[in-house]
mmCIF file of C-alpha atoms and ligand atoms in Angstrom:
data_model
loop_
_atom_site.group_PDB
_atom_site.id
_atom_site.type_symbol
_atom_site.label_atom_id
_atom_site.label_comp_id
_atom_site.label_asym_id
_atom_site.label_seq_id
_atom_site.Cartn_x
_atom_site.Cartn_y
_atom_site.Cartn_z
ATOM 1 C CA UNK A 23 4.212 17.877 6.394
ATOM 2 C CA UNK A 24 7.702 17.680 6.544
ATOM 3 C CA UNK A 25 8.651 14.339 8.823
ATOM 4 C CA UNK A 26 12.310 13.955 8.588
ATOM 5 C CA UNK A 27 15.275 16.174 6.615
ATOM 6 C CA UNK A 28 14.405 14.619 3.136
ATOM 7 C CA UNK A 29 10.998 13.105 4.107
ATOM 8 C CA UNK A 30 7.832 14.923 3.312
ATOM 9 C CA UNK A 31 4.260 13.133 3.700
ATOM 10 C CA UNK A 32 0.745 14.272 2.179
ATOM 11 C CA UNK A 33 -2.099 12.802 3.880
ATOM 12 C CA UNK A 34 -4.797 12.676 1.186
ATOM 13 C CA UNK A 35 -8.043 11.871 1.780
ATOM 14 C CA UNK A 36 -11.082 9.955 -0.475
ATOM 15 C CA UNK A 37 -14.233 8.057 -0.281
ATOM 16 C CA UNK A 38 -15.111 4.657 -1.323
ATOM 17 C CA UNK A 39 -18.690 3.905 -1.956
ATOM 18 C CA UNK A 40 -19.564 -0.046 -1.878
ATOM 19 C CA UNK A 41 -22.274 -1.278 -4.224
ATOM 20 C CA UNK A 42 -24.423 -1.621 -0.837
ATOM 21 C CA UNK A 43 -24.036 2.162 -0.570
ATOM 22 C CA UNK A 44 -22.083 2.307 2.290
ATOM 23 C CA UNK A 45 -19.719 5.448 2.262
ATOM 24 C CA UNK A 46 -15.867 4.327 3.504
ATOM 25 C CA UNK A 47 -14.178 7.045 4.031
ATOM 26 C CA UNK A 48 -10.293 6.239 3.822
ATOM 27 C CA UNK A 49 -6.945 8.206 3.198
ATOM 28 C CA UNK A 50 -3.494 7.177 2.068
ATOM 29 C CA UNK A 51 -0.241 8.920 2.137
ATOM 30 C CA UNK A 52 2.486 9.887 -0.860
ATOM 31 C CA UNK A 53 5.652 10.789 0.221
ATOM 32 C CA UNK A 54 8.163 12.807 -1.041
ATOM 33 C CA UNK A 55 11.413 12.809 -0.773
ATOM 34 C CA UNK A 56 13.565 16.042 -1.762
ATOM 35 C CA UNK A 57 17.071 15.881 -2.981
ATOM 36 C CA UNK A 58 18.067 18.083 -6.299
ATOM 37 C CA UNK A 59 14.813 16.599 -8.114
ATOM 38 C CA UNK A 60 11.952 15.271 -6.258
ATOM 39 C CA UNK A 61 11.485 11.736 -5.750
ATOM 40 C CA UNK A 62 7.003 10.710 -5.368
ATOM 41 C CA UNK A 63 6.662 7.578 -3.854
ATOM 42 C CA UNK A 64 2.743 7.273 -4.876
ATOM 43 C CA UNK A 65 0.274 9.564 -6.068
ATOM 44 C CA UNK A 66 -2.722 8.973 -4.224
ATOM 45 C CA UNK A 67 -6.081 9.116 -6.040
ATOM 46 C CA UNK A 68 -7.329 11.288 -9.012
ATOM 47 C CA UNK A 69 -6.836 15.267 -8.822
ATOM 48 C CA UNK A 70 -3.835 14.623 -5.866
ATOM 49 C CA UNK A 71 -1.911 16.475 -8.113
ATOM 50 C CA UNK A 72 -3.749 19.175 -6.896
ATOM 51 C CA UNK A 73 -2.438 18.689 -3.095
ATOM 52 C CA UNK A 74 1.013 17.634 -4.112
ATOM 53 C CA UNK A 75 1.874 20.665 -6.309
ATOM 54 C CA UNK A 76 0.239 23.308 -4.093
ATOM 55 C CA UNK A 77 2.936 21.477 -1.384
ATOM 56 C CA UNK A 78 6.015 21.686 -3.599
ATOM 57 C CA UNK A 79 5.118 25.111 -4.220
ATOM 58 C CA UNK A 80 4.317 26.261 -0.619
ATOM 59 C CA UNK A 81 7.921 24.264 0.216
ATOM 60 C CA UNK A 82 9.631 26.466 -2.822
ATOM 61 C CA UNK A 83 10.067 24.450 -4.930
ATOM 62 C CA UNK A 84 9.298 23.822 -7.981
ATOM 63 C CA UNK A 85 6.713 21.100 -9.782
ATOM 64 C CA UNK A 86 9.368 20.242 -12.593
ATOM 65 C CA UNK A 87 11.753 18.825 -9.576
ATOM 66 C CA UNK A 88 9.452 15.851 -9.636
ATOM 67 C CA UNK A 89 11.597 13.743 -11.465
ATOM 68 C CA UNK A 90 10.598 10.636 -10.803
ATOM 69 C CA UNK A 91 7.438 8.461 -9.705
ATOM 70 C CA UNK A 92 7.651 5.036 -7.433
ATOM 71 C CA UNK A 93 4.584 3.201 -7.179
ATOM 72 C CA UNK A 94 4.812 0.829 -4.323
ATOM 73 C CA UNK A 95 2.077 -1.253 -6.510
ATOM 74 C CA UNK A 96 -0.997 -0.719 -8.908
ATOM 75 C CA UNK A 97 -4.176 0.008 -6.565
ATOM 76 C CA UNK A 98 -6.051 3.054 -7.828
ATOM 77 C CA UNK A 99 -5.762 4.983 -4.618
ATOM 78 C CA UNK A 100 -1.489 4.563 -5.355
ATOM 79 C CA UNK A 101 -1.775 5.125 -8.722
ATOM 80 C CA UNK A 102 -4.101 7.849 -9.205
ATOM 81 C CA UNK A 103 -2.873 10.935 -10.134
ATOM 82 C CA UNK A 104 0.526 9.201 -11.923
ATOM 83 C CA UNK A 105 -0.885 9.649 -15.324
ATOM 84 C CA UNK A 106 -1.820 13.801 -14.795
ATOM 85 C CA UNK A 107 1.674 14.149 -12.849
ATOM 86 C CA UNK A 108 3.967 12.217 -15.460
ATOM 87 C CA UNK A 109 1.787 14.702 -18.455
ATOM 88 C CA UNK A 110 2.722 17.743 -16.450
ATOM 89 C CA UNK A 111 6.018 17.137 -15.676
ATOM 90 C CA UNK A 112 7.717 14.746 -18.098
ATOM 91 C CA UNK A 113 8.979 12.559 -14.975
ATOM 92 C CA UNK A 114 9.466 8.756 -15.458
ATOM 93 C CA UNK A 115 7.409 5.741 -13.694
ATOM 94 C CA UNK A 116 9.107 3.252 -11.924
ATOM 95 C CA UNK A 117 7.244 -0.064 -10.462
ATOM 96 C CA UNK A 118 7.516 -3.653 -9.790
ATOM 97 C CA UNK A 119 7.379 -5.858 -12.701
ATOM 98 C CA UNK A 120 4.312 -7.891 -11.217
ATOM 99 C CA UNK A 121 2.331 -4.440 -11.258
ATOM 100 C CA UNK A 122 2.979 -3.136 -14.631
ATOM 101 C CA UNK A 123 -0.039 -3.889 -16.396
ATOM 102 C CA UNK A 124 -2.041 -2.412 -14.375
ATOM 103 C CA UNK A 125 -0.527 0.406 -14.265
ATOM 104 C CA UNK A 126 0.021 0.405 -18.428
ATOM 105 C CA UNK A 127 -3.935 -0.883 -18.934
ATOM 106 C CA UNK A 128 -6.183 -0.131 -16.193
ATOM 107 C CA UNK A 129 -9.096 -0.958 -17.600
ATOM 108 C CA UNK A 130 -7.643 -4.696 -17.158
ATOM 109 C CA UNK A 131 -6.954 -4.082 -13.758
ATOM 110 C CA UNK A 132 -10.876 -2.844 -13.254
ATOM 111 C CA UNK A 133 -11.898 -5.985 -14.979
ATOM 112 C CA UNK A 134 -9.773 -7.986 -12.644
ATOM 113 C CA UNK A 135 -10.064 -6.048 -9.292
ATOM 114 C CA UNK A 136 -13.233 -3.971 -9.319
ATOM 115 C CA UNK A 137 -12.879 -1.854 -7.298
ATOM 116 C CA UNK A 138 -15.898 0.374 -5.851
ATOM 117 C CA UNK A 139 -15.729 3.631 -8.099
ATOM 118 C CA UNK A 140 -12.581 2.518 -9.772
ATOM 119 C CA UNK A 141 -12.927 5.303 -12.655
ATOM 120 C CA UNK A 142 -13.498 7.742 -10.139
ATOM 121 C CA UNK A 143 -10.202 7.028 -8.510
ATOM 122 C CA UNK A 144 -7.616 7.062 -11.563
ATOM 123 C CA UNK A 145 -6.691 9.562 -13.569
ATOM 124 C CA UNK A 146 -6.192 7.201 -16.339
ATOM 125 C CA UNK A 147 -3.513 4.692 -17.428
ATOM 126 C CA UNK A 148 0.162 5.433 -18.157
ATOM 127 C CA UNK A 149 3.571 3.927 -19.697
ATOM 128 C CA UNK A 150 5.917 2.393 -17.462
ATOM 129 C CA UNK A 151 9.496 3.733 -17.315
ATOM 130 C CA UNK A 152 11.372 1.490 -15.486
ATOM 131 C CA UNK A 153 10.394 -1.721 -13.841
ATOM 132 C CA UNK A 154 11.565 -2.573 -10.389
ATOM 133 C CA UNK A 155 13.110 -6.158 -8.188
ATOM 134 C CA UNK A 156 13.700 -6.728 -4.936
ATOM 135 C CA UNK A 157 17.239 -5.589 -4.184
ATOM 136 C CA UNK A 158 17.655 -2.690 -6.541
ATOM 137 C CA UNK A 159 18.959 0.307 -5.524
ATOM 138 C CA UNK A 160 17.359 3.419 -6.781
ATOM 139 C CA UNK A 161 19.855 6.665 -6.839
ATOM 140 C CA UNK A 162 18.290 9.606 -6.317
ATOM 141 C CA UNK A 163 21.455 11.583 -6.236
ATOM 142 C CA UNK A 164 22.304 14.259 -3.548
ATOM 143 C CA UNK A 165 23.089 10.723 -1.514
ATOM 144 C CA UNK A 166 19.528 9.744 -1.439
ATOM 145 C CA UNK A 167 19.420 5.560 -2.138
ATOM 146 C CA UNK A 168 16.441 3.808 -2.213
ATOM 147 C CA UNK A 169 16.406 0.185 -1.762
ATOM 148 C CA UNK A 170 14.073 -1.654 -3.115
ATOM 149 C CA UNK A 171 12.281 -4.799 -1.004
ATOM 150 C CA UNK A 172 10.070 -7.342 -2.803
ATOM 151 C CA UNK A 173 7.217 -7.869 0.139
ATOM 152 C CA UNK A 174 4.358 -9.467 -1.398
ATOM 153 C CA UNK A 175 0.976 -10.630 -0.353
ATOM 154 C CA UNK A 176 -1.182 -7.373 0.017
ATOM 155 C CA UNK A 177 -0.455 -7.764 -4.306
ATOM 156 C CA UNK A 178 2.057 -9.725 -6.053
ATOM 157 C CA UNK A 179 4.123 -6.744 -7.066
ATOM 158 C CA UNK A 180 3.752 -4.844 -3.755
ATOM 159 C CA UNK A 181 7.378 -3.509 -2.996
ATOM 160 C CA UNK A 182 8.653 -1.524 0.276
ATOM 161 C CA UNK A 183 11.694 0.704 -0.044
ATOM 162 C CA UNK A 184 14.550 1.638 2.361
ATOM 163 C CA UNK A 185 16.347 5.163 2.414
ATOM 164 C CA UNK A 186 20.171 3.859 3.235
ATOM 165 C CA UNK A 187 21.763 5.706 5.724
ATOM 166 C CA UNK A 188 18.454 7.912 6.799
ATOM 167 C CA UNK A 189 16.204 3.907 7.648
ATOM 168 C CA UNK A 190 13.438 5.716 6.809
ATOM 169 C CA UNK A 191 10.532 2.174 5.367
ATOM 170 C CA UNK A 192 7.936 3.373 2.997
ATOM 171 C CA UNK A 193 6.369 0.185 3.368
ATOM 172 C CA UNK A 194 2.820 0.788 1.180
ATOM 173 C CA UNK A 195 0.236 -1.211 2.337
ATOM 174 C CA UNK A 196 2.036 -3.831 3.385
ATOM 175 C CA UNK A 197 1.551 -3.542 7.026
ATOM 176 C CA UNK A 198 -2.343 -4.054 7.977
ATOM 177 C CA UNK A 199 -4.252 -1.735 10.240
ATOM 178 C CA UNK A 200 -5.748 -3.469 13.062
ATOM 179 C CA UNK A 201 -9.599 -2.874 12.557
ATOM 180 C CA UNK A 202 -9.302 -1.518 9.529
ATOM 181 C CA UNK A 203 -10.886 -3.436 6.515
ATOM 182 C CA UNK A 204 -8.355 -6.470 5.572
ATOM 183 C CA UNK A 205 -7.159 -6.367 1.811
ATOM 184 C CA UNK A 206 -4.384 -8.956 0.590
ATOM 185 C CA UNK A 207 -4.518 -11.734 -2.476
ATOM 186 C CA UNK A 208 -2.135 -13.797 -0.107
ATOM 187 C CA UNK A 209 -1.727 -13.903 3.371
ATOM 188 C CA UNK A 210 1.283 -16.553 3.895
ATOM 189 C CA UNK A 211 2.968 -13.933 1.772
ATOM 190 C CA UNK A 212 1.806 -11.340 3.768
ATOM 191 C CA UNK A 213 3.075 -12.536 6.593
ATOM 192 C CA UNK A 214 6.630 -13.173 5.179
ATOM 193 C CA UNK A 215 7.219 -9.476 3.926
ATOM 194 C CA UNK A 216 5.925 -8.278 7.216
ATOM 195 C CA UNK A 217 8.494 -10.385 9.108
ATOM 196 C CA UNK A 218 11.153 -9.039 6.725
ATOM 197 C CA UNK A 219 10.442 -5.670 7.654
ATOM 198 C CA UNK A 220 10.673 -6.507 11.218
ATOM 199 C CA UNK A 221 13.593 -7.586 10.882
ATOM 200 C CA UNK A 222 15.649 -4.647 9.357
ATOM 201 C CA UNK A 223 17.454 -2.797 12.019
ATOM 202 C CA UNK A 224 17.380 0.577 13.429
ATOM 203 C CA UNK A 225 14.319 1.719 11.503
ATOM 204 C CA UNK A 226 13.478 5.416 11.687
ATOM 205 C CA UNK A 227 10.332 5.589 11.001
ATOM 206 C CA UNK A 228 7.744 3.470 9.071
ATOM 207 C CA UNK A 229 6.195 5.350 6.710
ATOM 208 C CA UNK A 230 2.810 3.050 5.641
ATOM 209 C CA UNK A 231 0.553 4.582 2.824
ATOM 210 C CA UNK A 232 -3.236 3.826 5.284
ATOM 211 C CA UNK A 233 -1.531 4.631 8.346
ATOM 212 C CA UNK A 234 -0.009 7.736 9.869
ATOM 213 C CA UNK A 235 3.712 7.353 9.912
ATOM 214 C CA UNK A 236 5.048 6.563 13.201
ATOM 215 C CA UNK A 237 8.974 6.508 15.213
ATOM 216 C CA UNK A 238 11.423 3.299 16.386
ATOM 217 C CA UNK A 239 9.954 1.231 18.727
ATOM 218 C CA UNK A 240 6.590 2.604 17.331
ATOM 219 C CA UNK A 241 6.926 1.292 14.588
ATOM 220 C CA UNK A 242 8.042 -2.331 15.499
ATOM 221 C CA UNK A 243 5.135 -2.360 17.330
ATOM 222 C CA UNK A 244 2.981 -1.484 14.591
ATOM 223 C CA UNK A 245 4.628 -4.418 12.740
ATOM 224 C CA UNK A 246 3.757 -6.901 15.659
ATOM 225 C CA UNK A 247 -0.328 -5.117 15.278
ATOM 226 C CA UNK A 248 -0.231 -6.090 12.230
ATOM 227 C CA UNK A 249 0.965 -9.505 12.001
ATOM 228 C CA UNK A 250 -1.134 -9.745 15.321
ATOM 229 C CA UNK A 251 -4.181 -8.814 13.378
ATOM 230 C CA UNK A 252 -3.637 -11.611 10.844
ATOM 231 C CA UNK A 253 -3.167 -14.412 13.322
ATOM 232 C CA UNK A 254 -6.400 -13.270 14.557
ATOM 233 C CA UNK A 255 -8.348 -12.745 10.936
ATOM 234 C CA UNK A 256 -7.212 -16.297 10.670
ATOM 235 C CA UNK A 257 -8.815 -18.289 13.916
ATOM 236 C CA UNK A 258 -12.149 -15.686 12.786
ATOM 237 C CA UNK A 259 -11.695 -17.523 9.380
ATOM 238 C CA UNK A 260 -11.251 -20.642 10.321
ATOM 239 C CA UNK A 261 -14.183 -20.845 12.717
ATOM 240 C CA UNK A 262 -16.810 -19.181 10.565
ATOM 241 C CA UNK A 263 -16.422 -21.847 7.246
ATOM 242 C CA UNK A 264 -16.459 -24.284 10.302
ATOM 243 C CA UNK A 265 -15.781 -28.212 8.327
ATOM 244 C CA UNK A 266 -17.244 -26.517 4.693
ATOM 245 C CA UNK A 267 -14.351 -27.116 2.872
ATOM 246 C CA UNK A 268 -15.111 -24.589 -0.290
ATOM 247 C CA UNK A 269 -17.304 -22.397 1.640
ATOM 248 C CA UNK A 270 -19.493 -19.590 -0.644
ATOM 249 C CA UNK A 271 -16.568 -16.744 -0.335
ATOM 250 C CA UNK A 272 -19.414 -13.675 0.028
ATOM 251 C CA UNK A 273 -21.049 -15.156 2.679
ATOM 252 C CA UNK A 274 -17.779 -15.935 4.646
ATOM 253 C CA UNK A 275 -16.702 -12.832 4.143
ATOM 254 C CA UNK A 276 -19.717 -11.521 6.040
ATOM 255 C CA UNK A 277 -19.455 -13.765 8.745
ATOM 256 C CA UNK A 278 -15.828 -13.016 9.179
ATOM 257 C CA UNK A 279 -16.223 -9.906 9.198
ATOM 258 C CA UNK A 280 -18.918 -9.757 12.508
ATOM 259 C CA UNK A 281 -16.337 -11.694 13.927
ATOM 260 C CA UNK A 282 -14.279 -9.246 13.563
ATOM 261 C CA UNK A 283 -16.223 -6.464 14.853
ATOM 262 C CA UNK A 284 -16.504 -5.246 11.437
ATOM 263 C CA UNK A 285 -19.871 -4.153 9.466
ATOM 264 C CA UNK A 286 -21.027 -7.017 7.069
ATOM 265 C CA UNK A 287 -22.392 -4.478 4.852
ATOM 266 C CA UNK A 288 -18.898 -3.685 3.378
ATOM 267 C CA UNK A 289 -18.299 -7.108 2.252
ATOM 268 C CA UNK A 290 -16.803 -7.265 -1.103
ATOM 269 C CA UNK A 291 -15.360 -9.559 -3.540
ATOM 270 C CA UNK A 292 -11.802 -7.911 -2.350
ATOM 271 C CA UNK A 293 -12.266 -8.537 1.167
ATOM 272 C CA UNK A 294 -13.682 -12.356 0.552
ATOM 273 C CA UNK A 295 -10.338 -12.671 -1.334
ATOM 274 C CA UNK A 296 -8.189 -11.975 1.534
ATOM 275 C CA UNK A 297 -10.356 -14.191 3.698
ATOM 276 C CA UNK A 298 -10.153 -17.324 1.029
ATOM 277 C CA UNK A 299 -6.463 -16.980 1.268
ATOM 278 C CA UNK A 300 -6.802 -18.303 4.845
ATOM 279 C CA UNK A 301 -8.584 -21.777 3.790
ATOM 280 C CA UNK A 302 -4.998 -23.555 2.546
ATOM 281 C CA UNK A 303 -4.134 -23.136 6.183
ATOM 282 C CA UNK A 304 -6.678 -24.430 7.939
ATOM 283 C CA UNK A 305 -5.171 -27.090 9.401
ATOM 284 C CA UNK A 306 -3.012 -24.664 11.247
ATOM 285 C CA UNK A 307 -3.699 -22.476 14.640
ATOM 286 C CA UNK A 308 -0.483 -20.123 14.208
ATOM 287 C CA UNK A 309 -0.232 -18.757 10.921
ATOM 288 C CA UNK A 310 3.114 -16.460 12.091
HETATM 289 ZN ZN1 LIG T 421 -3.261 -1.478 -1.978
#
């Protein structure tokens, strides 16, 4: 779907399936962006490749355009289909230092963050080109900049990116869906990138990876959802481990979660993490 002059999106959708057997269906969006070569900004899961060439095709052009990959970080359902799309086309890899390794070795990062079906979900692991930090600028050519924004706290290498002149945010999965499952190693991080965003002028459109992309004042107020959503995670936190001051992270995470409105049954050691980042802040009501 094409979403602005240079801006195309692919919604691609996957399953999760949680060592409970719950099925969580999910989706996340690469974006393209088209100038004389072809700019990926995340490859969804394993086979995307698939869906993303059939699209440059349909679009006329051609598959070789794709020139260059940026991974907004590591998780398999971002990195999925880089390894089978760098193979095919010869394009380079471009990421924030933080992320690298999992990107370069991910059977370390399934040993660190396992993932539900992790091998399922990657394609397989792949050199690094070109490492990214906050305030690069990333020429595309055909005047297409990228600017690159360090906004941590869903991962420690997470990055957003700006295209100058068009304000277009690819902002990852930076922003959190209200409702939606709650996955960040930090959360006073969290909250600090998403203020950042909110603070850049004139934005277009925000262009999240779990969210469909959405216009202006839309998308400010998708910001304020978010960080909304975190203030609340946070009193939900705080008064489920009640005075337990190192409570059992599993079984906070399932209590949190009911709080939340959210099935216990998908509890995971990824959620729990987000939810443990809350406990250094106890002692405060407003987290924002
Ligand atoms: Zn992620």
């Amino acid at each position: 779907m094409q979403i602005s002059r240079k801006v195309h999106a692919l919604k691609i959708p996957f399953c999760v399936t949680t060592p409970s057997g719950v099925v969580i269906e999910r989706f996340v969006y690469s974006y393209l962006l088209y100038g004389s070569e072809i700019c990926l900004i995340d490859t969804g899961v394993a086979s995307s490749e698939q869906v993303i060439f059939d699209y440059i095709r349909r679009t006329g052009r051609k598959v070789g355009d794709i020139a260059l990959i940026i991974q907004t970080h590591a998780h398999p359902d971002h990195i999925g289909a880089t390894r089978t799309i760098k193979a095919e086309t010869g394009c380079r890899i471009a990421v924030h230092a933080a992320e690298k390794a999992w990107i370069e070795d991910v059977d370390l990062q399934a040993r660190e963050r396992p993932v539900p079906g992790f091998a399922s979900l990657v394609s397989g692991q792949v050199a690094v080109d070109r490492t990214l930090e906050d305030g690069d600028i990333v020429d595309l050519g055909c005047g297409l900049k990228l600017e690159v924004l360090h906004t941590p706290g869903h991962s420690r290498g997470s990055v957003s990116l700006l295209l100058l002149g068009y304000n277009e945010l690819f902002s990852g999965d930076v922003v959190p869906v209200t409702g939606e499952i709650p996955v960040y190693e930090d959360v006073s991080e969290l909250v600090s990138s998403i203020k950042r965003l909110r603070a850049i002028p004139g934005i277009h459109q925000l262009l999240s990876s779990w969210d469909d992309p959405s216009k202006e004042a839309e998308a400010y107020q998708r910001m304020d959802e978010g960080l909304a959503y975190l203030q609340r995670i946070h009193e939900a936190v705080i008064r489920v481990s009640g005075d337990d001051p190192s409570p059992e992270p599993l079984a906070l995470c399932s209590r949190a979660l009911e709080e939340l409105g959210i099935p216990a049954a998908v509890a995971n050691p990824l959620i729990a993490k987000s939810f443990a980042s809350h406990l250094p802040l106890r002692d405060r009501k407003k987290i924002l």
